[in-house]
XYZ file of C-alpha atoms in Angstrom:
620
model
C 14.604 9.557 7.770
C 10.987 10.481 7.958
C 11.577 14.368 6.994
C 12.411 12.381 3.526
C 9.248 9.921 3.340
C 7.021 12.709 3.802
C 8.090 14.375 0.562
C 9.057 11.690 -1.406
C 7.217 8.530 -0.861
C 4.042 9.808 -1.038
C 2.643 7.396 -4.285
C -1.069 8.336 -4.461
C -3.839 7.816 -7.195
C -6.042 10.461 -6.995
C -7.738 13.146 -8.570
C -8.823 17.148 -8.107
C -10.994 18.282 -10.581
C -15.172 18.268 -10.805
C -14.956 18.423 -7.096
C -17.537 16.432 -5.452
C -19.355 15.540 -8.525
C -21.041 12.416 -9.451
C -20.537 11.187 -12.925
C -23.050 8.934 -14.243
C -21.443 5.413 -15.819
C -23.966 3.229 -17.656
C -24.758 0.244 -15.387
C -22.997 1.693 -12.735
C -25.041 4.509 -11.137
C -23.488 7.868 -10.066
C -20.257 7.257 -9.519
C -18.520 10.260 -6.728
C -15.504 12.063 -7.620
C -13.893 13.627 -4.419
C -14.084 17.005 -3.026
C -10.278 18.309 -2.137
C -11.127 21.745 -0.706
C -10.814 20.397 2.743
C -7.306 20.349 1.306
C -6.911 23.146 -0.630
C -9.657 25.654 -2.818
C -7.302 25.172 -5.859
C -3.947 25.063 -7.247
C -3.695 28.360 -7.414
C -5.337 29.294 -4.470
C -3.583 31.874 -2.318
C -3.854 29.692 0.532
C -1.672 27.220 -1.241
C 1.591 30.478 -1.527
C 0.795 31.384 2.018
C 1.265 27.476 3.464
C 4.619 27.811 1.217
C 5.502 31.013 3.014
C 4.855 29.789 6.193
C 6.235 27.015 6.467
C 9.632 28.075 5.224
C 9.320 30.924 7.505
C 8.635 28.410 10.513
C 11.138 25.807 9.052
C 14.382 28.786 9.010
C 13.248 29.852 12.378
C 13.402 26.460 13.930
C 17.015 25.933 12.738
C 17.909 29.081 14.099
C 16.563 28.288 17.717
C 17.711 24.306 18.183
C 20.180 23.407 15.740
C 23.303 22.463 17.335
C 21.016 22.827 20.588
C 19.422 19.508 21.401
C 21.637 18.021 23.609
C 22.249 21.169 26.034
C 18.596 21.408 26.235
C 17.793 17.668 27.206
C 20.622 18.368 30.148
C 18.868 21.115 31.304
C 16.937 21.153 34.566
C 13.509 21.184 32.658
C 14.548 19.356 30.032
C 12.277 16.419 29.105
C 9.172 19.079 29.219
C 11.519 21.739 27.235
C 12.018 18.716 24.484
C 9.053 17.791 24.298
C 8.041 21.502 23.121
C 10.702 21.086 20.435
C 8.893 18.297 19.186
C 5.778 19.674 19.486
C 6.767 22.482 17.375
C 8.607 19.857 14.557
C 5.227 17.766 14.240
C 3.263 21.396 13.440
C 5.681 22.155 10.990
C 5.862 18.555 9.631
C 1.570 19.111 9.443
C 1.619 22.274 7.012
C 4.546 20.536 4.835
C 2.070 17.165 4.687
C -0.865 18.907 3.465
C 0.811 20.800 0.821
C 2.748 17.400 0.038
C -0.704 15.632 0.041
C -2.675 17.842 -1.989
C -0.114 18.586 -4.592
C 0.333 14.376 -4.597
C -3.549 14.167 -5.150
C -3.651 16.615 -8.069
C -1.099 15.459 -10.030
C -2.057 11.508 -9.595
C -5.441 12.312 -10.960
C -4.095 13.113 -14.587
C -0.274 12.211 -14.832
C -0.596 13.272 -18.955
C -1.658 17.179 -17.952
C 1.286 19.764 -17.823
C -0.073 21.872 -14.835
C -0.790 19.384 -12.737
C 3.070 17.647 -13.355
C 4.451 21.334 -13.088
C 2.472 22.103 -9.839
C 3.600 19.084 -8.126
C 7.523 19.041 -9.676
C 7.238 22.940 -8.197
C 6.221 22.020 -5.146
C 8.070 19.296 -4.521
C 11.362 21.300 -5.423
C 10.167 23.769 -2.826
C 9.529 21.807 0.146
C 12.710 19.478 -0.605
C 14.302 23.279 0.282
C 12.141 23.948 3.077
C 12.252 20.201 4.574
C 16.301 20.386 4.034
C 16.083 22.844 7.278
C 14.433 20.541 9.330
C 17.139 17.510 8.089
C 18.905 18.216 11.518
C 16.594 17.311 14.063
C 16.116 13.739 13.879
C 19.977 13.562 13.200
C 20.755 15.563 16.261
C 18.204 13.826 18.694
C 19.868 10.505 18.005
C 23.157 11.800 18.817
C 21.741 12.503 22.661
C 23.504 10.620 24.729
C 21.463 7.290 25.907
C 21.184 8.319 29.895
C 20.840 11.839 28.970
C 17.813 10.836 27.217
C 16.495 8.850 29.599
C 16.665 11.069 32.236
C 14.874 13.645 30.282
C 12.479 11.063 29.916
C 11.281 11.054 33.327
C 9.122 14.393 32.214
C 5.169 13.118 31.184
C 5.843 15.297 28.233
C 8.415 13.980 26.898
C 7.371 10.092 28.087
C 4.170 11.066 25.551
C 6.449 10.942 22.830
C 8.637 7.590 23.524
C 7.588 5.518 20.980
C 8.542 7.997 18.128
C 11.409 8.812 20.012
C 12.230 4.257 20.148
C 10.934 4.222 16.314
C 14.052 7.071 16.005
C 16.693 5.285 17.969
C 16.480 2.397 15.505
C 17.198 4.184 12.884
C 20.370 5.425 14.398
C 23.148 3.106 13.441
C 21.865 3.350 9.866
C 21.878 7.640 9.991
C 24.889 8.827 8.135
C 26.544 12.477 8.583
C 24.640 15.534 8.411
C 26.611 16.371 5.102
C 25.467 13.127 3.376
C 22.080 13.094 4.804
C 21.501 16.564 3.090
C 23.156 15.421 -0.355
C 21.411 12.309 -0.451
C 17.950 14.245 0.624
C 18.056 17.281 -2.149
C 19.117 14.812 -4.998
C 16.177 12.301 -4.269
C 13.863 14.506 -6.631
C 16.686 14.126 -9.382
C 17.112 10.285 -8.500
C 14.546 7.860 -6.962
C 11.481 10.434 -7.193
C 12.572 11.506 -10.946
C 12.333 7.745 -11.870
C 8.924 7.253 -9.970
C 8.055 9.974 -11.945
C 9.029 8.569 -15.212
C 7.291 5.621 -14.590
C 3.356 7.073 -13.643
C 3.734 9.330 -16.638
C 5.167 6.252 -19.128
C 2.419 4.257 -17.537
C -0.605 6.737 -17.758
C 0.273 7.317 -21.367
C 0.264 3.838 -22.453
C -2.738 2.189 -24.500
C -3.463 -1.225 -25.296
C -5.121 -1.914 -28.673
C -7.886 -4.725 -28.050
C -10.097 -5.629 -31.053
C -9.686 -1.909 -32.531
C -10.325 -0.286 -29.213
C -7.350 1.467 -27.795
C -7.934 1.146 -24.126
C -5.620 2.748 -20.920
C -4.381 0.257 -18.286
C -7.216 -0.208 -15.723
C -10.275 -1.506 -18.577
C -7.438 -3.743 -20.103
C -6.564 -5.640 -16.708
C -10.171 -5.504 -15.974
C -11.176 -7.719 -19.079
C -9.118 -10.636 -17.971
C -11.776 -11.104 -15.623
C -14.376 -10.976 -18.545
C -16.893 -13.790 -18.913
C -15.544 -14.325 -22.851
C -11.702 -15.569 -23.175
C -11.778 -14.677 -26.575
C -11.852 -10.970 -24.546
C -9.569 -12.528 -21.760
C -6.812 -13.199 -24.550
C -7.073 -10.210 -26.722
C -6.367 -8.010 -23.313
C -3.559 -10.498 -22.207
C -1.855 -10.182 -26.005
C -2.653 -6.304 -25.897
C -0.874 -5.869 -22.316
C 2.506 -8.019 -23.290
C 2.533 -6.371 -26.924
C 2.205 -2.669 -25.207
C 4.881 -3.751 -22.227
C 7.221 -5.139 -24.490
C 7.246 -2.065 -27.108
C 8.278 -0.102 -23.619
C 10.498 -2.532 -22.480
C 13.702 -0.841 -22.444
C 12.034 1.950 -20.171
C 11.068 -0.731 -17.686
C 13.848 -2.225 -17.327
C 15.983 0.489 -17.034
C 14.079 1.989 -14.458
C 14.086 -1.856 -12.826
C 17.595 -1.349 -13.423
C 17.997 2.125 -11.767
C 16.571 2.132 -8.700
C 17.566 -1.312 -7.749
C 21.066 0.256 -7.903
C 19.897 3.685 -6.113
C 18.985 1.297 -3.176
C 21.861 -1.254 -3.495
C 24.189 2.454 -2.994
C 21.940 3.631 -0.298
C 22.308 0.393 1.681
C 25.995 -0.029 1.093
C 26.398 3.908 2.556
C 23.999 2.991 5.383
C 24.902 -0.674 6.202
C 22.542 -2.749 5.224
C 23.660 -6.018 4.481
C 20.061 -7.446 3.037
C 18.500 -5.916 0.434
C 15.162 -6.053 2.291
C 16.546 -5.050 5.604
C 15.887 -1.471 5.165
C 12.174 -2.455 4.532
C 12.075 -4.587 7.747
C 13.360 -1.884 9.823
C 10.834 0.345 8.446
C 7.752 -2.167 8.947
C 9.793 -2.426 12.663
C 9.301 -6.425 12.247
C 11.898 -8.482 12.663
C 13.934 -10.051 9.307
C 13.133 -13.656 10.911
C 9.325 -13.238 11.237
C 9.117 -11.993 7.714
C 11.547 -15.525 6.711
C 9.185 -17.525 8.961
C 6.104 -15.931 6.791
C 8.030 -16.503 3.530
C 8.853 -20.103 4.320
C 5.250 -20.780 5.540
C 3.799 -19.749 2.365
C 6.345 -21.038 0.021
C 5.761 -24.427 1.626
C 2.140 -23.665 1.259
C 2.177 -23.552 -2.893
C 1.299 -26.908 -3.617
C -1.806 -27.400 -0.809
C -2.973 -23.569 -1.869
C -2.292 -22.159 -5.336
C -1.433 -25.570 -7.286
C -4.465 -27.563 -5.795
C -7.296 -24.621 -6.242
C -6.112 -23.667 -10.138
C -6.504 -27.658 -10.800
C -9.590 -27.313 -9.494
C -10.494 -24.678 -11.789
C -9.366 -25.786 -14.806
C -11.454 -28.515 -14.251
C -14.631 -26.239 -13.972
C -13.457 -24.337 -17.377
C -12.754 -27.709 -18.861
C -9.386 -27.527 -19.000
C -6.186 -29.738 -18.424
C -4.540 -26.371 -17.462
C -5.207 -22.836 -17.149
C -3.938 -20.378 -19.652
C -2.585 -17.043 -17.803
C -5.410 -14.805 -19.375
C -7.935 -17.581 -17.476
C -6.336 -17.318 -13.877
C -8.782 -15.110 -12.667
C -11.459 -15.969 -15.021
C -15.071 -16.111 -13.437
C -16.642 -19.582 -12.922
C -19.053 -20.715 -16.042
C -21.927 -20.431 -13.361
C -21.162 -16.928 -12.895
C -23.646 -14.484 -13.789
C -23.208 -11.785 -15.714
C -24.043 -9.036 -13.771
C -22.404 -5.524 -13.073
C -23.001 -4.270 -8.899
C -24.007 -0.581 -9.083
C -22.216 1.698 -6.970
C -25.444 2.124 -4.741
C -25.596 -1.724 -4.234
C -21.650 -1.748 -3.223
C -21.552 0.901 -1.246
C -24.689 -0.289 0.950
C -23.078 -3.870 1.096
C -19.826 -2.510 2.730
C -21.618 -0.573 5.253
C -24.222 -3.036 6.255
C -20.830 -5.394 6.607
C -19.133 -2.680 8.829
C -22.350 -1.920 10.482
C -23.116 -5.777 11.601
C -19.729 -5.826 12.958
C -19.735 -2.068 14.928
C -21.943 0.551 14.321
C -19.273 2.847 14.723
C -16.992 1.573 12.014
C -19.911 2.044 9.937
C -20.607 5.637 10.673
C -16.783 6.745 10.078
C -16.748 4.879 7.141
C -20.250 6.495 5.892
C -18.380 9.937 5.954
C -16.466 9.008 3.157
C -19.500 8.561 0.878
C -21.575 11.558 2.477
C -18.249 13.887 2.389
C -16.932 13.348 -1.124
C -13.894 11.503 0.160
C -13.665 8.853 -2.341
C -13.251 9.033 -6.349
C -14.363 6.015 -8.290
C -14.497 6.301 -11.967
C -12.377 5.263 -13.780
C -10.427 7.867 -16.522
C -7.789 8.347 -19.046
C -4.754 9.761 -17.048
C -6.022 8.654 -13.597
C -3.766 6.541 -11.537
C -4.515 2.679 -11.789
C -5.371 0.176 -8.974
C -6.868 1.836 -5.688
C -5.766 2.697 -2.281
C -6.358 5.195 0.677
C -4.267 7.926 1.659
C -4.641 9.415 5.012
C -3.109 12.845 3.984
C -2.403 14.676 7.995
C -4.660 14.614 11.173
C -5.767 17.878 10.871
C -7.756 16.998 7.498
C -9.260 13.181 6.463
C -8.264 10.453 3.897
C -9.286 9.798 0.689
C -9.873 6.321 -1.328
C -9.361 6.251 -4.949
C -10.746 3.356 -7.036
C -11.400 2.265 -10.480
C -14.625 1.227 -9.899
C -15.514 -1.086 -12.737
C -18.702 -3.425 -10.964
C -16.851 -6.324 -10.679
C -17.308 -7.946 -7.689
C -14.018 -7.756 -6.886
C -14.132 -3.994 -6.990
C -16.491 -3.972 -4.027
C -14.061 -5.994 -2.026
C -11.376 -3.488 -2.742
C -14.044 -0.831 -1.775
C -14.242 -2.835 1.895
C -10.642 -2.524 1.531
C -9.583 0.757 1.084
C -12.500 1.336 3.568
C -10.863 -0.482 6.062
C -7.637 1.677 5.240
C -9.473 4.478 6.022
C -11.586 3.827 9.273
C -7.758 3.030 10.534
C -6.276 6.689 9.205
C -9.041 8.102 10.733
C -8.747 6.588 13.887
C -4.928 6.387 13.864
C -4.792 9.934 13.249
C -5.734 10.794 16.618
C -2.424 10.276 17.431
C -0.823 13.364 15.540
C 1.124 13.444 12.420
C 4.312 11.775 13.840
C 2.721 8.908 15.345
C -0.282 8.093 13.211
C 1.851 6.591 10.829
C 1.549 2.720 10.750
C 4.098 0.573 9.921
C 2.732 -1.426 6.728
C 3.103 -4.858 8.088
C 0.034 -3.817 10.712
C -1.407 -1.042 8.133
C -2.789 -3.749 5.672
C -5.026 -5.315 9.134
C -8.060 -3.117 9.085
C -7.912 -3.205 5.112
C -8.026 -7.070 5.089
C -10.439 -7.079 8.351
C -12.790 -5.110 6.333
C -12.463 -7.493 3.060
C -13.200 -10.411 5.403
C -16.559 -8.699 7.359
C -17.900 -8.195 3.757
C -17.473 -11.077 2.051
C -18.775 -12.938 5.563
C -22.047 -11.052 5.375
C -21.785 -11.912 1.662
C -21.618 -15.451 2.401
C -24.152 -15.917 5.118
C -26.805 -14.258 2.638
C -25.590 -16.141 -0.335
C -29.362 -18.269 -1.203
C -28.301 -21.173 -3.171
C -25.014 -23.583 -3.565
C -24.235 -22.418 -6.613
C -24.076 -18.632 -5.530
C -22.096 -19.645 -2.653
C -19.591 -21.648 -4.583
C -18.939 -18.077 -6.598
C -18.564 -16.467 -3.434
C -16.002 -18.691 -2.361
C -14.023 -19.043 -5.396
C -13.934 -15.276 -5.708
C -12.616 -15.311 -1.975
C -10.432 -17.962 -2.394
C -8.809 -16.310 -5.044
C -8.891 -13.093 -3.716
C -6.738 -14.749 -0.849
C -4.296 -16.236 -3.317
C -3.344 -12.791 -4.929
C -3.067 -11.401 -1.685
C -0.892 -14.268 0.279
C 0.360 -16.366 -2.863
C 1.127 -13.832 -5.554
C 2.600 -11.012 -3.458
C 4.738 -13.454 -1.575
C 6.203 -14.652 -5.351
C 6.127 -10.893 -6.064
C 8.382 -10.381 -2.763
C 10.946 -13.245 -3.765
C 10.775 -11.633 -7.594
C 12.597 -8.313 -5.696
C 14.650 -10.460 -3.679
C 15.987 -12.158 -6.839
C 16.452 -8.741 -8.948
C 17.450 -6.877 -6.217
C 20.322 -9.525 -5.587
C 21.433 -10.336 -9.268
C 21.737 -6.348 -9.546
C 23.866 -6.607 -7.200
C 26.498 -8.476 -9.570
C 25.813 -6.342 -12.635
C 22.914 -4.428 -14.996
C 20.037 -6.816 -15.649
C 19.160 -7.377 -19.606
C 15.181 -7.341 -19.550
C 15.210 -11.145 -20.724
C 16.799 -12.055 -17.556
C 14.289 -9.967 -15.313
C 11.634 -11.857 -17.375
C 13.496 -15.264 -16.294
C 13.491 -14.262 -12.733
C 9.791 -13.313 -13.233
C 8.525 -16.752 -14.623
C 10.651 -18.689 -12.108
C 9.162 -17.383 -9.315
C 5.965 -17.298 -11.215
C 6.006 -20.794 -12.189
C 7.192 -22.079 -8.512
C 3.937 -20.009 -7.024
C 1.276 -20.976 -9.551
C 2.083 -24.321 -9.957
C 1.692 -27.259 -12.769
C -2.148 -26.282 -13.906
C -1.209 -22.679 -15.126
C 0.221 -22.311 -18.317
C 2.149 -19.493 -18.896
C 2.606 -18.412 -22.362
C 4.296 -16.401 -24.353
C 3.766 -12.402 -23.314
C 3.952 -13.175 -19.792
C 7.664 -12.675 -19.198
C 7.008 -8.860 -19.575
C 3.657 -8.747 -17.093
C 6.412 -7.711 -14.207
C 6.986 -4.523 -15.794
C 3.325 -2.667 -14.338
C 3.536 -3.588 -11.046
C 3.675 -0.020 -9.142
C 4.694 -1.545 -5.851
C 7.886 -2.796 -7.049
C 9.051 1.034 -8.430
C 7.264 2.924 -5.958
C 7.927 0.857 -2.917
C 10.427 -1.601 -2.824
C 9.640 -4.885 -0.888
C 6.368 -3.519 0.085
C 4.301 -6.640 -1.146
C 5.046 -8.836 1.992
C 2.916 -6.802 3.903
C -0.173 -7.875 2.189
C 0.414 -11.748 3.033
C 1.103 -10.373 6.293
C -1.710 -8.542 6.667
C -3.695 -11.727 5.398
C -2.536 -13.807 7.534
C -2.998 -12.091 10.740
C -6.628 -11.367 9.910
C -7.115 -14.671 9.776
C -6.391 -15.847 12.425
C -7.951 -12.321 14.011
C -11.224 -13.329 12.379
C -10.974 -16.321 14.468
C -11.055 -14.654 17.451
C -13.611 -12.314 16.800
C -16.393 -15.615 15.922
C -15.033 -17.144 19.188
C -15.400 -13.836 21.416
C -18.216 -13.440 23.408
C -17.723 -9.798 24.305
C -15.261 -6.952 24.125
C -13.860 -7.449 20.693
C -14.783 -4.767 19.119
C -13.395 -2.136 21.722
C -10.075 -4.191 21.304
C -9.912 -3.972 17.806
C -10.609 -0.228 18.013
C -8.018 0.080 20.293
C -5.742 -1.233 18.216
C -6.556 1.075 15.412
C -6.421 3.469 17.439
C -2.900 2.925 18.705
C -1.157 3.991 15.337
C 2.392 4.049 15.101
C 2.887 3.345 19.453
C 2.971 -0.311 19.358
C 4.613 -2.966 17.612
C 2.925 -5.517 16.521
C 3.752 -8.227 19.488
C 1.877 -5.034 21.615
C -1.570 -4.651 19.511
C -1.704 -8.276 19.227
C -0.918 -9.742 22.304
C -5.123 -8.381 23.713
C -5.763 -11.255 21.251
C -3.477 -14.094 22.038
C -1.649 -14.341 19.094
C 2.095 -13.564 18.538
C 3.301 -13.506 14.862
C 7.124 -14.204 16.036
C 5.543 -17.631 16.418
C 5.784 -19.784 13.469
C 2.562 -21.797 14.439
C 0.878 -18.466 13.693
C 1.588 -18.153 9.428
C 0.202 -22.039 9.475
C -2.768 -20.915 11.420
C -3.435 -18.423 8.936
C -2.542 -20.211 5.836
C -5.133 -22.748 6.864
C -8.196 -21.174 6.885
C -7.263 -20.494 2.782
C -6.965 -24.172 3.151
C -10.486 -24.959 4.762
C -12.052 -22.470 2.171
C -10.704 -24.709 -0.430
C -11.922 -27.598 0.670
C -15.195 -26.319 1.269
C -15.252 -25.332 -2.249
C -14.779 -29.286 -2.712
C -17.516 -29.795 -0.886
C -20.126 -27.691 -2.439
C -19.219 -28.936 -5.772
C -19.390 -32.555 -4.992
C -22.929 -31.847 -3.457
């Protein structure tokens, strides 16, 4: 239920302390760290006990006027309007328990390895899993309303205001188990899935990777396999699977773990697929995620397999060790962007496109809303979290000057124009299912690296662009689709038994091998690289939604350089729109359906076209 994903899948990466600062990083300018007292003054600010108080306060006295009372008062005469209040009064509630949720999340994702922060949040957490336990009822209850009743009731313009949370609800009900179970499994997630989330950001904040001497945390050791030198490419590659594979019994037994957590939540629920439960969530349909799945998979050998021959060719090779695959081209200069530089290429990109996506995301530079260095204890990877309505987002990164890094910067952008916009919805229906949440991030990669292009002054510079698009595309629609059958695989053979780590590793280079293709060599250390992908512990069968997300922009793109007028008010519209629509709604304003198989193709080829006009420009 969403009482439950409000406290407990909440996965950020960010931090809380020199507020608003700018810490200078040679070569990469002043670098911002957020500003979280639009959250909170502190952890132990008063205002944080007095939230606590309050909302358990407000939570006991809402059980005590509608539990056991929902269906008499959708009968009543008034009772749509009278509902509607109820919910009103859930979603306020809900707020308070958000922001406390959100700021403790923040806090203790910035340093994972400090004992106050871990405290704070474990505290918190314990304390709103007792005050959220109250509210367990009312999304149990409403779906128990009879059918007519509710629609009746529905007749009110109150109520009728909240009919697509209400429809995102009614889905859920075959799945909803007693109240009795629903409370047990609720107040044990902190000791089960959460405690094993847990387990995981602390093992993997404390780990370090020993390359030539240097003992190095996670984010600089991925970042050197995209370092000019391989010599520096293999050390980091030998580092990572020496590091994984000294924790390898953790990893796998939290693989282990929480595949069977979820394999016993489905069984109690019914779930029959072990991605079904993901699907409903996303509300997409199991058969247009198959249709995506099968488009792709087909895909491999015009995609992946043809553009890494290409570029072993360029690196002189017959085939690509795994420490090359996202090697930069020899022609690539050596140059590291400045944070000034990538933050004014993002908004001029925005700002071509709509001055107003521009200005919103401009606040999160002039407001402190983002934090970009990188440090020991911090989170890895990057990512926007829209916190509740009533407040803002924030982007974390681990800004490094790559130019990758200012793509993800147009990405978690993009995240966050949509939070902003999608809050205006309220708490309940800002949320976005994350099939349709990764559009405005991958809209925003593609504006950028468009303006990119059409400035790019020689061949040569725009051969780098595309390559760095092209693969940027690959690890987005290729990689997390293998990373999406990887979980299918697991998730399955878990089914049958407790998975030894080798065999996780076989299912890993299978799928691995299938999506890479013939020019990629993978060597020895590479069975372990499944063990740091956060996605797969955090959020089960999340990945799909970034070849989703891909794919759709594509073909969105498309549009956009074939509209004359009015696509910009559409595409706010659809941000905008939040959590009401599904996805056949926001994208039907467009003329494209993604039940459609036609429509994965249509995507998948414009990855295609890039790749040949890669051919092109090096032939010329």
């Amino acid at each position: 239920m969403r009482t439950e994903q409000s406290l407990l899948q909440f996965q950020p990466g960010f931090d809380v302390t020199k507020e608003g600062a700018q810490v200078a990083d040679e070569g990469l300018g002043a670098l911002p760290e957020w500003d979280l007292t639009d959250l909170y003054p502190s952890m132990d600010a008063p205002e944080v006990a007095a939230d606590i108080a309050k909302v358990d306060e407000k939570a006991t006295a809402f059980e005590g006027a509608y539990k056991g009372k929902l269906a008499e008062i959708a009968q009543s005469a008034d009772g749509g309007s009278r509902l509607a209040g109820v919910i009103e009064e859930f979603q306020a509630i809900e707020e308070i328990i958000g922001r406390l949720v959100s700021y403790a999340g923040l806090v203790y994702a910035g340093d994972t390895s400090d004992p106050k922060r871990a405290k704070f949040n474990g505290d918190l957490q314990d304390k709103l899993t007792a005050v959220s336990t109250k509210l367990l009822f009312f999304p149990l209850e409403l779906n128990r309303i009879d059918d007519a009743v509710l629609d009746k009731a529905m007749a009110s313009p109150e109520l009728a205001h909240w009919k697509p949370w209400l429809d995102d609800l009614r889905e859920e009900r075959p799945y909803q188990l007693s109240d009795e179970i629903e409370r047990l499994f609720h107040e044990k997630s902190l000791t089960g899935r959460a405690a094993w989330n847990r387990l995981f950001n602390e093992t993997m904040a404390a780990l370090r990777f020993k390359v030539n001497g240097k003992d190095l945390t996670l984010e600089p050791t991925l970042n050197l396999l995209t370092d000019h030198d391989e010599a520096q490419r293999k050390a980091a590659a030998t580092a990572l699977a020496d590091t994984f594979r000294e924790n390898l019994r953790t990893f796998s037994l939290i693989t282990n773990v929480l595949a069977k957590d979820k394999a016993i939540s489905d069984s109690w629920r019914g779930f029959t697929d072990v991605a079904s439960a993901r699907h409903l969530a996303n509300r997409v349909e199991p058969e247009v995620v198959d249709a995506l799945v099968q488009a792709v998979a087909t895909s491999y050998p015009k995609l992946s397999h043809r553009y890494y021959a290409m570029k072993a060719k360029w690196l002189g090779k017959d085939k690509l060790d795994h420490w090359d695959r996202n090697a930069p081209l020899p022609e690539t200069l050596k140059r590291t962007i400045d944070w000034q530089e990538a933050k004014e290429t993002v908004l001029s990109a925005y700002g071509s496109f709509d001055p107003r996506m521009a200005e919103i995301a401009g606040n999160f530079f002039e407001k402190s809303w983002i934090d970009a260095p990188t440090r020991s204890g911090k989170a890895p990877g990057a990512f926007a979290h829209p916190t509740v309505p009533s407040a803002h987002p924030y982007v974390l990164l681990n800004y490094q000057g790559k130019a990758r890094d200012v793509m993800t910067l147009a990405h978690e952008l993009g995240h966050g124009v949509h939070q902003v916009l999608a809050g205006e919805q309220g708490l309940l229906m800002a949320q976005t299912p994350l099939t349709l949440a990764e559009t405005a991030s991958v809209f925003g990669e593609m504006l950028t690296f468009r303006s990119m292009l059409d400035n790019a002054a020689t061949p040569k510079e725009r051969k780098i662009l595309l390559a760095g698009k092209v693969e940027d595309m690959l690890n987005t629609v290729v990689r997390q689709i293998a990373f999406y059958q990887f979980e299918r695989r697991v998730h399955t053979a878990r089914r049958e038994g407790e998975l030894p780590a080798e065999v996780i590793g076989d299912i890993w280079m299978e799928v691995q091998k299938e999506s890479l293709g013939p020019s990629i060599r993978l060597g020895e250390g590479y069975e372990v690289f499944w063990a740091y992908i956060p996605h797969f512990v955090h959020s089960p069968f999340y990945v799909y939604a970034y070849a989703f997300g891909d794919c759709l922009v594509n073909s969105l793109y498309a549009v956009y350089r074939d509209a004359e007028t009015g696509f910009q008010d559409r595409y706010f519209d659809m941000l905008k729109a939040g959590g009401t629509k599904r996805h056949k709604e926001l994208l039907a304003p467009f003329g494209l359906d993604a039940s459609d198989p036609a429509f994965w193709m249509q995507g998948l080829s414009v990855i295609e076209g890039l790749i040949d006009e890669l051919e092109s420009v090096q032939a010329a």
